[in-house]
XYZ file of C-alpha atoms in Angstrom:
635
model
C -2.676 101.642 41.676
C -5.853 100.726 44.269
C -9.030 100.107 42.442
C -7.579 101.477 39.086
C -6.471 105.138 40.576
C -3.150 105.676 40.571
C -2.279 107.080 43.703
C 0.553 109.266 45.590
C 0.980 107.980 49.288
C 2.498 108.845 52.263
C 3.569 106.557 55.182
C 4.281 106.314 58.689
C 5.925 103.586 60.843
C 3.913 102.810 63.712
C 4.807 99.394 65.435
C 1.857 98.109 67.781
C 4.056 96.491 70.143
C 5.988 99.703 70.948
C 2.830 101.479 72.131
C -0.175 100.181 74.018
C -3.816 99.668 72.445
C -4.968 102.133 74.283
C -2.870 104.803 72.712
C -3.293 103.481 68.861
C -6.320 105.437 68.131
C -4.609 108.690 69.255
C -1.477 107.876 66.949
C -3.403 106.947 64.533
C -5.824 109.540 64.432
C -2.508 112.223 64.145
C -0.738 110.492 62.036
C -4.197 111.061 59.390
C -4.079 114.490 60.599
C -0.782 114.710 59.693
C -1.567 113.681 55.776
C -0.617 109.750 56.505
C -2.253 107.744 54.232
C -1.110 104.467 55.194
C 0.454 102.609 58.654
C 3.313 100.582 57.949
C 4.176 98.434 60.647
C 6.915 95.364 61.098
C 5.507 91.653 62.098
C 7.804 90.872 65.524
C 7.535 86.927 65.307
C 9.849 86.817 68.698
C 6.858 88.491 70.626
C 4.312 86.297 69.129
C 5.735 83.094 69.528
C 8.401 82.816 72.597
C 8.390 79.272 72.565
C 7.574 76.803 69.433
C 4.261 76.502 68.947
C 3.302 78.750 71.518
C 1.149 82.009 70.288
C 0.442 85.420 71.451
C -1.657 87.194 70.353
C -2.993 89.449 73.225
C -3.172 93.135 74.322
C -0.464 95.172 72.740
C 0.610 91.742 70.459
C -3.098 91.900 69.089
C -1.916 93.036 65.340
C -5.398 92.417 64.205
C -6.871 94.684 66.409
C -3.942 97.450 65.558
C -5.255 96.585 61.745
C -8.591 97.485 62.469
C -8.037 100.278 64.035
C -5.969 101.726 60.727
C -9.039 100.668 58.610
C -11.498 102.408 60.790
C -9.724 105.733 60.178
C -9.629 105.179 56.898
C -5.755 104.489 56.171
C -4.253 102.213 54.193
C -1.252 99.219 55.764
C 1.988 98.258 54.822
C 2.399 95.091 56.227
C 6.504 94.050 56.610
C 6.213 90.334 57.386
C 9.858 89.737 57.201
C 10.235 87.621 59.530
C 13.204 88.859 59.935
C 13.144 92.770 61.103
C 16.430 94.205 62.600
C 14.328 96.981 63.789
C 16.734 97.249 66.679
C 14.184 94.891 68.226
C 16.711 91.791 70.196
C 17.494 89.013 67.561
C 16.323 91.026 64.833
C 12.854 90.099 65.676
C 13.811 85.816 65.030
C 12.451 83.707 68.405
C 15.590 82.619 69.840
C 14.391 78.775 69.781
C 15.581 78.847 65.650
C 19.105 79.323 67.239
C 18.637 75.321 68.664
C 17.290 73.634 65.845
C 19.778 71.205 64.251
C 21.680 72.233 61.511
C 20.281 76.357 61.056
C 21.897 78.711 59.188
C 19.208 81.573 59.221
C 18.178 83.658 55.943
C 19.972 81.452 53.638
C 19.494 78.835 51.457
C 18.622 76.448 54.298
C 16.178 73.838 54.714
C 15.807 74.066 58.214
C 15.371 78.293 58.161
C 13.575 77.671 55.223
C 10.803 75.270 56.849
C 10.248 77.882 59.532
C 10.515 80.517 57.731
C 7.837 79.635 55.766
C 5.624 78.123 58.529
C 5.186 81.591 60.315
C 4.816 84.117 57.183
C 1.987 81.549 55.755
C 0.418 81.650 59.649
C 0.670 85.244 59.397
C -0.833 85.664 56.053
C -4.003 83.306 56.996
C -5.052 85.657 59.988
C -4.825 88.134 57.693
C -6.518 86.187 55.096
C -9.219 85.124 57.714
C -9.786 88.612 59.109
C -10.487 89.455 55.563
C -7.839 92.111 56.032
C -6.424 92.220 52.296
C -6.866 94.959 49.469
C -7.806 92.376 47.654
C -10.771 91.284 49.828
C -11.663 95.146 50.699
C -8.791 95.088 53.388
C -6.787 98.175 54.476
C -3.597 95.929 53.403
C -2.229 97.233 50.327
C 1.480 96.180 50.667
C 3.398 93.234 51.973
C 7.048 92.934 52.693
C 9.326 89.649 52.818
C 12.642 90.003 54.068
C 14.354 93.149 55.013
C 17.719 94.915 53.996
C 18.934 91.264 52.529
C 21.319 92.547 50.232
C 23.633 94.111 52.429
C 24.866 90.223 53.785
C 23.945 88.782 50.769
C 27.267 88.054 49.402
C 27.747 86.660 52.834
C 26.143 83.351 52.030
C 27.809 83.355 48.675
C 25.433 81.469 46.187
C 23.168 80.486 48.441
C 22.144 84.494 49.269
C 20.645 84.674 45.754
C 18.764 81.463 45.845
C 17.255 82.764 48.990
C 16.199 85.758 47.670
C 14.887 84.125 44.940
C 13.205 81.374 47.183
C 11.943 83.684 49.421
C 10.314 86.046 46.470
C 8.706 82.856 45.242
C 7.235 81.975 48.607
C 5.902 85.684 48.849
C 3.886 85.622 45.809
C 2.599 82.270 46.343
C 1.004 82.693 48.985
C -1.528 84.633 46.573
C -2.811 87.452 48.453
C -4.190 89.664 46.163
C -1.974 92.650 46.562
C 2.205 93.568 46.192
C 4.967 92.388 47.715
C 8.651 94.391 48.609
C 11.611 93.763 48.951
C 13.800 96.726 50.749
C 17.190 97.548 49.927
C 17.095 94.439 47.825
C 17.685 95.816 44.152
C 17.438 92.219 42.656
C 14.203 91.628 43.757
C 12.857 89.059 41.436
C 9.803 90.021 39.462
C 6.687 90.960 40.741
C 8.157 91.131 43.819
C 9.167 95.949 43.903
C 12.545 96.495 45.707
C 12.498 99.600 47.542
C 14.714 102.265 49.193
C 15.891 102.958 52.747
C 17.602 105.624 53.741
C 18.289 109.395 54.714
C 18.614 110.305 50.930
C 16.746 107.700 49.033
C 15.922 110.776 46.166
C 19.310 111.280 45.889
C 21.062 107.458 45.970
C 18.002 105.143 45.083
C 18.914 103.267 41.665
C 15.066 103.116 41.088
C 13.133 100.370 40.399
C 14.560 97.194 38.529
C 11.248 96.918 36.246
C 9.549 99.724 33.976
C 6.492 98.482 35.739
C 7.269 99.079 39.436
C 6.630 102.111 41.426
C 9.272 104.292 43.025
C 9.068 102.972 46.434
C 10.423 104.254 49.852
C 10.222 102.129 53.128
C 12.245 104.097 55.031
C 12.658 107.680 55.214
C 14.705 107.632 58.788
C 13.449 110.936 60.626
C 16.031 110.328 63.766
C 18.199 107.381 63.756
C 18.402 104.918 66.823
C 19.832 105.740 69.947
C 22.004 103.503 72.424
C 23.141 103.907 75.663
C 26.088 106.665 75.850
C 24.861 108.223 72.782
C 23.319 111.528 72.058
C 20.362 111.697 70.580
C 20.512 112.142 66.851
C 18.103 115.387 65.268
C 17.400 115.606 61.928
C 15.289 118.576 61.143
C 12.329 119.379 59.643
C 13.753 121.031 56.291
C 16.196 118.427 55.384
C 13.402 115.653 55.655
C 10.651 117.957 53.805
C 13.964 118.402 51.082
C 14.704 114.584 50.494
C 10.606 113.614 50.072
C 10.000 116.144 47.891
C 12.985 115.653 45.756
C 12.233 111.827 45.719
C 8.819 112.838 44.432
C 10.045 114.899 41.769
C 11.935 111.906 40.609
C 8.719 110.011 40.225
C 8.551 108.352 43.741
C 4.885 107.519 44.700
C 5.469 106.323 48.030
C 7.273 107.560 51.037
C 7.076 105.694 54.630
C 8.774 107.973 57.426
C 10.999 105.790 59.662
C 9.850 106.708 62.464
C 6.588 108.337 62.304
C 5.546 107.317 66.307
C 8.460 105.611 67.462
C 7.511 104.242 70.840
C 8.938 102.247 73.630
C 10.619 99.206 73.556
C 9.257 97.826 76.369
C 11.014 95.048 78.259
C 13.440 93.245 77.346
C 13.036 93.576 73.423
C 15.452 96.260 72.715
C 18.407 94.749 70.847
C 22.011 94.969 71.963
C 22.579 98.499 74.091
C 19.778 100.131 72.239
C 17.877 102.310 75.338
C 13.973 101.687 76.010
C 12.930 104.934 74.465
C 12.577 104.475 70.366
C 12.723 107.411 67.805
C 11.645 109.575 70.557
C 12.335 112.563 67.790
C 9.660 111.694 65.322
C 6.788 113.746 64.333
C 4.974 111.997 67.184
C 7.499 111.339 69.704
C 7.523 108.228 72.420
C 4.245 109.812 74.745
C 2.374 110.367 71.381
C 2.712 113.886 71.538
C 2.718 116.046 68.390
C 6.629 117.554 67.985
C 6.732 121.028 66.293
C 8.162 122.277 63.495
C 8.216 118.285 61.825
C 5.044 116.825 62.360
C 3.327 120.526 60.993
C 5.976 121.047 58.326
C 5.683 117.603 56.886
C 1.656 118.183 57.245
C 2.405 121.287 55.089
C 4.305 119.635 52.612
C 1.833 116.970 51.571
C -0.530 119.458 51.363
C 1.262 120.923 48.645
C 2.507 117.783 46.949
C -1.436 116.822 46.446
C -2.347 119.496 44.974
C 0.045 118.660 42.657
C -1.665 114.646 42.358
C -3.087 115.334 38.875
C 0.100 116.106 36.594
C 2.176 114.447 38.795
C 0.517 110.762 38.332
C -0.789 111.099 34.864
C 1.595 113.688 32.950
C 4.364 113.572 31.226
C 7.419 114.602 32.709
C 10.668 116.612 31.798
C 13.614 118.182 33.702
C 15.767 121.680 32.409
C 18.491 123.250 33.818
C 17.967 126.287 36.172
C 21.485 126.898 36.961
C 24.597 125.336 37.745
C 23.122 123.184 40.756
C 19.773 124.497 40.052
C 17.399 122.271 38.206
C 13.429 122.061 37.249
C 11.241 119.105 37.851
C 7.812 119.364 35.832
C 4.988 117.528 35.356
C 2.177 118.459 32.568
C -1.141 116.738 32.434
C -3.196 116.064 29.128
C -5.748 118.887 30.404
C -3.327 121.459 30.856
C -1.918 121.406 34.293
C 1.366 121.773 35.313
C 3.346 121.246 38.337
C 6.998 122.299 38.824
C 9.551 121.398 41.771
C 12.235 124.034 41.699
C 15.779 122.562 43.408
C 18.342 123.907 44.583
C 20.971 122.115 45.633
C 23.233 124.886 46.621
C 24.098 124.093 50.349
C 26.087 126.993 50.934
C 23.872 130.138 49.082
C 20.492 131.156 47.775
C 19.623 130.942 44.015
C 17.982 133.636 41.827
C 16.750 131.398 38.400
C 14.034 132.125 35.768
C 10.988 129.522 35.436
C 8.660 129.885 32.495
C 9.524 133.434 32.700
C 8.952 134.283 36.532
C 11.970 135.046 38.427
C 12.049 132.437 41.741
C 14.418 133.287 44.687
C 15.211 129.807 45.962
C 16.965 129.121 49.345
C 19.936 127.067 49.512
C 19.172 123.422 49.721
C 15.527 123.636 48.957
C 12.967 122.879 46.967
C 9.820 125.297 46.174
C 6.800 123.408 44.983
C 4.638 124.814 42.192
C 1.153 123.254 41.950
C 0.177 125.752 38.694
C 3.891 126.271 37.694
C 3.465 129.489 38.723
C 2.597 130.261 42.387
C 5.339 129.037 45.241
C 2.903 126.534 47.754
C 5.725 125.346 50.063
C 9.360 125.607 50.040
C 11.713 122.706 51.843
C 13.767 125.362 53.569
C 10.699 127.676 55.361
C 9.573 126.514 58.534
C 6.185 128.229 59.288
C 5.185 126.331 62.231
C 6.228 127.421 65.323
C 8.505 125.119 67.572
C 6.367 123.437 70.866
C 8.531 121.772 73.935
C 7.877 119.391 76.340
C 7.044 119.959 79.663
C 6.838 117.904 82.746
C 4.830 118.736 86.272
C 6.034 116.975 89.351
C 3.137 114.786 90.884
C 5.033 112.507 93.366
C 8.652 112.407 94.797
C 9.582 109.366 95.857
C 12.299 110.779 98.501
C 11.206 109.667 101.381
C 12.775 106.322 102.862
C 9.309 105.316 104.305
C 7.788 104.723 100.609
C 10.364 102.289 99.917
C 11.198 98.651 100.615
C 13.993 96.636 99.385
C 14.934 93.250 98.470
C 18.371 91.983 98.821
C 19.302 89.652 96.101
C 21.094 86.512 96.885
C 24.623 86.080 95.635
C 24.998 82.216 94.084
C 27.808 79.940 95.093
C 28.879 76.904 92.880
C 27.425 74.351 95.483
C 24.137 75.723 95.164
C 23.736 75.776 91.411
C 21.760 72.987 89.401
C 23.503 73.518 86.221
C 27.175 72.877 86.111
C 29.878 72.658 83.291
C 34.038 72.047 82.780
C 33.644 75.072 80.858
C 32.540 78.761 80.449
C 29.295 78.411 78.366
C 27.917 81.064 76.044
C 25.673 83.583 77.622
C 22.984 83.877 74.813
C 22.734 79.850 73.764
C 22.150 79.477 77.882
C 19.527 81.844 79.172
C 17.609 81.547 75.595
C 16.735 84.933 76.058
C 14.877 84.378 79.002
C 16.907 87.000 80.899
C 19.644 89.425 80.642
C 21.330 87.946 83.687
C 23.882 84.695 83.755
C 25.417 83.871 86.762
C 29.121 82.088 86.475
C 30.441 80.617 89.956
C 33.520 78.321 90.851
C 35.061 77.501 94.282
C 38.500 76.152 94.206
C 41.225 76.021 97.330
C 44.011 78.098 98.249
C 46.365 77.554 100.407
C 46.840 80.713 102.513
C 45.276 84.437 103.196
C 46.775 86.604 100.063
C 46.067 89.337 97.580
C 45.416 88.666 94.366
C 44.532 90.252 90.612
C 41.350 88.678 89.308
C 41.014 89.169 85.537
C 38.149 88.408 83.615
C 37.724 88.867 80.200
C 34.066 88.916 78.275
C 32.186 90.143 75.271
C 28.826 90.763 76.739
C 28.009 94.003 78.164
C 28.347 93.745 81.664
C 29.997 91.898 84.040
C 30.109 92.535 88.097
C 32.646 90.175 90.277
C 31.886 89.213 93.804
C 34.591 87.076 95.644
C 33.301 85.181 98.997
C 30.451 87.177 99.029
C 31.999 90.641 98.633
C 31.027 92.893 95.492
C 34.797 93.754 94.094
C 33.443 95.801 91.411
C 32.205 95.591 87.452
C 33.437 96.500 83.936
C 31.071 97.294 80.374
C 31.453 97.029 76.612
C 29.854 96.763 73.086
C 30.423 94.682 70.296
C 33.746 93.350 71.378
C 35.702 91.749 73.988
C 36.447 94.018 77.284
C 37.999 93.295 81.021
C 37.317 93.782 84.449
C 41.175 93.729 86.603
C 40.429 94.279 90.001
C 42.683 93.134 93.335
C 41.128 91.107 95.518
C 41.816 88.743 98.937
C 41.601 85.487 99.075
C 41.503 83.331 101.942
C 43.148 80.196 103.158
C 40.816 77.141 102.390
C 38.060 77.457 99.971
C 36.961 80.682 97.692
C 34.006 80.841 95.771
C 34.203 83.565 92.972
C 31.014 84.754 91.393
C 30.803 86.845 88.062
C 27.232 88.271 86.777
C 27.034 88.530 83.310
C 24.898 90.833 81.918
C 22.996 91.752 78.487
C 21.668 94.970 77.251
C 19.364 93.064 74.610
C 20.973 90.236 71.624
C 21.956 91.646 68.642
C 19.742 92.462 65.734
C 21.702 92.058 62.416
C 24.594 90.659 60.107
C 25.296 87.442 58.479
C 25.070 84.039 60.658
C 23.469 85.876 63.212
C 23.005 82.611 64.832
C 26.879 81.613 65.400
C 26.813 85.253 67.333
C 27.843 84.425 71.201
C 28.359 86.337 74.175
C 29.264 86.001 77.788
C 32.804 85.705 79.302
C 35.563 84.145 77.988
C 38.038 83.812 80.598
C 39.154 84.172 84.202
C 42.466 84.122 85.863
C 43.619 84.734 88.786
C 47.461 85.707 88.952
C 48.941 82.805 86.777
C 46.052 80.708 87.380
C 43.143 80.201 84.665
C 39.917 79.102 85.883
C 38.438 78.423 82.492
C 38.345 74.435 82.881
C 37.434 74.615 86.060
C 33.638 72.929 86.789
C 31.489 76.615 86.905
C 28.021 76.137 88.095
C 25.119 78.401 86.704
C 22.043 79.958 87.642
C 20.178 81.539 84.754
C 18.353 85.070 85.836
C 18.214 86.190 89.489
C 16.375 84.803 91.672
C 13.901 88.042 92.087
C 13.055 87.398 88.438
C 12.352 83.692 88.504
C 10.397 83.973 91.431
C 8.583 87.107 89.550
C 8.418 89.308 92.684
C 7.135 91.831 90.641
C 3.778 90.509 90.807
C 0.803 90.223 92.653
C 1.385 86.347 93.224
C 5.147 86.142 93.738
C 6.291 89.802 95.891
C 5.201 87.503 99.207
C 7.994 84.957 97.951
C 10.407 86.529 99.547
C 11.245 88.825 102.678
C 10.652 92.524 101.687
C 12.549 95.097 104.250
C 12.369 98.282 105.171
C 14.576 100.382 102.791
C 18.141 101.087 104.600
C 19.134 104.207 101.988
C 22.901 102.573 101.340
C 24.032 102.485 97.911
C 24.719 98.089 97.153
C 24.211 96.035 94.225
C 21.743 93.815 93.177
C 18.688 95.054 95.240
C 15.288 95.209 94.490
C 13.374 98.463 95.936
C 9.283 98.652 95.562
C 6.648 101.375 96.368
C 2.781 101.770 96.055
C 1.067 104.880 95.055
C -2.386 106.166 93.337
C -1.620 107.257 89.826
C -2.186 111.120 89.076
C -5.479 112.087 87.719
C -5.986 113.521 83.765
C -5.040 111.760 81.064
C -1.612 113.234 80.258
C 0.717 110.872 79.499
C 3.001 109.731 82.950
C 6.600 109.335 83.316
C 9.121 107.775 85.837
C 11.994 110.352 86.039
C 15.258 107.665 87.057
C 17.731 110.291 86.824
C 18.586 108.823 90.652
C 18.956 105.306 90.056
C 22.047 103.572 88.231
C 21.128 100.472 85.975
C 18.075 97.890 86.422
C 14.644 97.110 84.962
C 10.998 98.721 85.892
C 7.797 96.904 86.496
C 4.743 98.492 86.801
C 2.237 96.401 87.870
C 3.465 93.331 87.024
C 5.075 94.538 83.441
C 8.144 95.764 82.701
C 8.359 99.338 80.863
C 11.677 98.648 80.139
C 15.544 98.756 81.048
C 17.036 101.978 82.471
C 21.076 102.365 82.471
C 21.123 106.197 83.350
C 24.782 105.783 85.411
C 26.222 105.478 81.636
C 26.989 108.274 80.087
C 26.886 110.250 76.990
C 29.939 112.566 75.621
C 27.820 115.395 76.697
C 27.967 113.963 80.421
C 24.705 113.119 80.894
C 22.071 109.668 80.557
C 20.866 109.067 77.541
C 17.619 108.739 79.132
C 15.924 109.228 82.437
C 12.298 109.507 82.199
C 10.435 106.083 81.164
C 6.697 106.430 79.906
C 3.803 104.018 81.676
C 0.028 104.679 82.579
C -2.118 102.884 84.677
C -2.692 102.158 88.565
C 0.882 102.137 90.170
C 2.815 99.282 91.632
C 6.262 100.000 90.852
C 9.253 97.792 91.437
C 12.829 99.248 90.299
C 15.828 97.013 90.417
């Protein structure tokens, strides 16, 4: 209920970050053509403060600005606070700094998490309080969320789970801000606080709410799922998404938030562990903000024909019969004399003939038709009327010609020039802090004679490349679990210096004690020899990075040449050229290139790993989305 209506609304996940202020009114603007009646976007407390103490609020972090932007077309917000996101967005959206402070154990019944916890949501809330942004102060913010998808690692934490939850509830509503607050996936959520559904199938597996004075809540209606590197993309279509909303509507549900409505871009480094720079590119607005056809006119369609259905639906009384043996009647009759009907079928296999106050329906298999009088057919799940658009791409510039390009060579660390040193193989992630994806591990140690060898280096992260005296001897990947590099290799009488880059494809974003989570590699050996106590010296990030050569002020740093066309590791290549004219959205096409980062003007657009592949033999993605004036540096 807003303002004493009760009201039927439909959502869209749009996350500011993943897009740039320039494109929000665009998105925002289709999304309202697309009968959106509210923005629901996560809070990403890792982008807006890095470092403790240390806020950002500016250009694509500037939530307020998104927020205004929603209210000045006239939508509604669903604010999810969290702090704690997943969203396949590194460390589940948690600033990395929590993993150093004494004595953590984040989202449980822990002072420490607790303290911080609570510091940031109640920072967040102000601003919002401040900016008068609130329902309750004539606001476009009409929901809140605190935490996200706790249950499934409560039981994790074993008593201390539920005292969370019921901490963190408590906290929620205290803050007094005038309007709801949800818990997702959380079916215990303490009163007032309205656990919700995620899900592909919420109308078929949602328990409903836990209080006969809750609304029938969706968060997240997934319309693609998240793609990582070496995976297809995954399509859902248009019929089986219009099926589920409508059926969760029939079942009373007065909210529904598609997950992903504009997916976006994760730009930088803030994908989480091997999840690729483009987001839910197959949402009704895909990453470039372009409408995609049949889903973003077939969902358009469908709330058409759920509103006209508003009246009975939110203030009659409602019944269910039996249309057939998987055939079954929703209906709705208002005190005036409407009616409204949902007609299901939830034959997979075969059409249905059935009888409906005496008017024979033919209903497709897995569909539902949508009567606004009871009587005439205004939509059915299973008929896509709008036609199917594609995607196009004109050529404007190949970069093909050695002239455009110059490279950077970068330097290869030895254990006498690194400042931090160990007598052991330190953790990847509790070392660089997230400030890059790159580690660099180096010992030196004697030998006693020219000889072959087999070096063998085991590690959990997701990359790791070996270079031995200087030479590159090769690289191995993984995932979530431990993988080797074996390669031969010669080393020489006196001392050898062995070098192994670690790399990772963003932290990872969920599960229980996400903080005890480490990474990096876990041994070396050469032969019968294991280097593991050896001193290792360390160099966090490469040099290119810490010296930002990707920018105005630091590309004179170093000593740019002119590019040589041989196929190496580690090198830095740059070019300069005038951006195209229009206002089409542009794209780098890096179906050439084999794994790196891109900077454009001084930002990166993201990571790039198109020399992985998917079953289907080909990148998972190639073409990365920017705009702007062009200064482009690819590593």
């Amino acid at each position: 209920m807003i303002d004493g209506q009760h009201l039927l609304l439909f959502s869209g996940s749009i996350h500011y970050p993943r897009s740039t202020p320039q494109m929000w009114p665009s998105l925002i603007s289709k999304a309202k053509q697309g009968g959106i009646d509210v923005i629901q976007t996560y809070v990403f407390w890792n982008l807006h403060e890095p470092q403790q103490g240390q806020y950002d609020f500016s250009g694509s972090r500037d939530i307020v600005r998104f927020i205004r932007e929603v209210q000045a077309h006239g939508l509604y917000v669903c604010l999810r606070i969290g702090p704690f996101i997943e969203s396949e967005w590194t460390y589940g959206g948690l600033p990395f700094w929590l993993h150093d402070v004494p004595g953590i154990v984040f989202r449980s019944d822990n002072g420490p998490f607790k303290f911080h916890m609570q510091k940031w949501v109640r920072k967040v809330v102000n601003m919002m309080k401040s900016e008068k942004l609130y329902a309750s102060q004539e606001g476009p913010i009409i929901l809140s969320q605190i935490e996200n998808e706790y249950q499934r690692i409560e039981s994790a934490f074993n008593g201390k789970g539920s005292r969370y939850v019921q901490w963190a509830a408590g906290l929620a509503v205290g803050l007094q801000t005038g309007v709801p607050w949800i818990m997702c996936s959380q079916q215990d959520a303490p009163d007032p606080v309205i656990n919700t559904c995620n899900g592909f199938e919420c109308g078929v597996k949602f328990e409903g709410p836990n209080s006969p004075n809750k609304p029938s809540l969706w968060t997240e209606n997934w319309t693609s799922f998240v793609q990582r590197y070496g995976e297809e993309p995954f399509i859902r279509s248009a019929a089986d998404i219009a099926f589920h909303v409508a059926l969760f509507v029939a079942k009373n549900g007065t909210y529904v938030n598609y997950y992903m409505y504009h997916g976006g871009t994760n730009f930088g480094r803030t994908a989480a562990a091997n999840v690729i720079t483009s987001y839910y590119d197959q949402a009704p607005l895909d990453e470039y903000g372009l409408i995609r056809q049949p889903l973003w006119g077939h969902l358009k369609e469908l709330h058409a024909a759920i509103k006209l259905c508003k009246v009975p639906l939110l203030a009659g009384s409602y019944e269910t019969s039996s249309l057939g043996h998987l055939q079954i009647a929703y209906v709705f009759k208002g005190k005036s004399g409407k009616c409204a009907a949902f007609l299901v079928n939830n034959d997979n296999t075969s059409n249905a003939r059935v009888r409906f106050q005496n008017i024979s329906f033919e209903l497709p298999s897995m569909s539902i038709s949508i009567l606004p009088d009871c009587k005439n057919v205004a939509f059915n799940t299973a008929k896509v009327s709008t036609q199917y658009n594609t995607r196009s791409r004109t050529v404007k510039y190949k970069f093909d010609s050695m002239e455009r390009w110059e490279e950077f060579n970068e330097p290869i660390p030895i254990f006498s020039n690194t400042l931090l040193k160990a007598n052991a193989l330190l953790d990847h992630m509790s070392t660089t802090k997230d400030t890059s994806d790159y580690l660099w591990y180096t010992v030196s140690f004697q030998h006693e004679s020219d000889a072959e060898a087999e070096l063998s280096v085991v590690s959990n992260a997701h990359v790791v490349h070996a270079f031995v005296n200087g030479a590159y001897k090769g690289y191995a990947h993984g995932g979530k679990h431990n993988f080797a590099l074996e390669n031969p290799i010669e080393l020489k009488n006196g001392t050898n210096h062995i070098t192994l880059l670690s790399v990772m494809v963003g932290f990872p974003n969920s599960g229980a004690y996400l903080e005890r989570k480490t990474a990096g590699i876990r041994s070396v050996r050469i032969q019968n020899r294991y280097l593991n106590n050896y001193q290792w010296g360390y160099q966090i990030g490469l040099l290119g990075e810490n010296l930002s050569i990707f920018t105005d002020n630091g590309r004179n740093k170093v000593e740019w040449s002119r590019f040589q066309g041989r196929h190496s590791r580690l090198i830095w290549y740059k070019t300069v050229f005038d951006a195209p004219g229009g206002n089409d959205p542009l794209a780098l096409n890096l179906g050439s290139m084999g794994k790196g980062e891109v900077w454009v003007n001084g930002k990166s657009i993201g990571r790039y790993w198109v020399s992985i592949h998917t079953p289907q033999q080909r990148p998972s993605q190639t073409c990365f989305l920017f705009s702007g004036t062009i200064y482009l540096d690819l590593f």
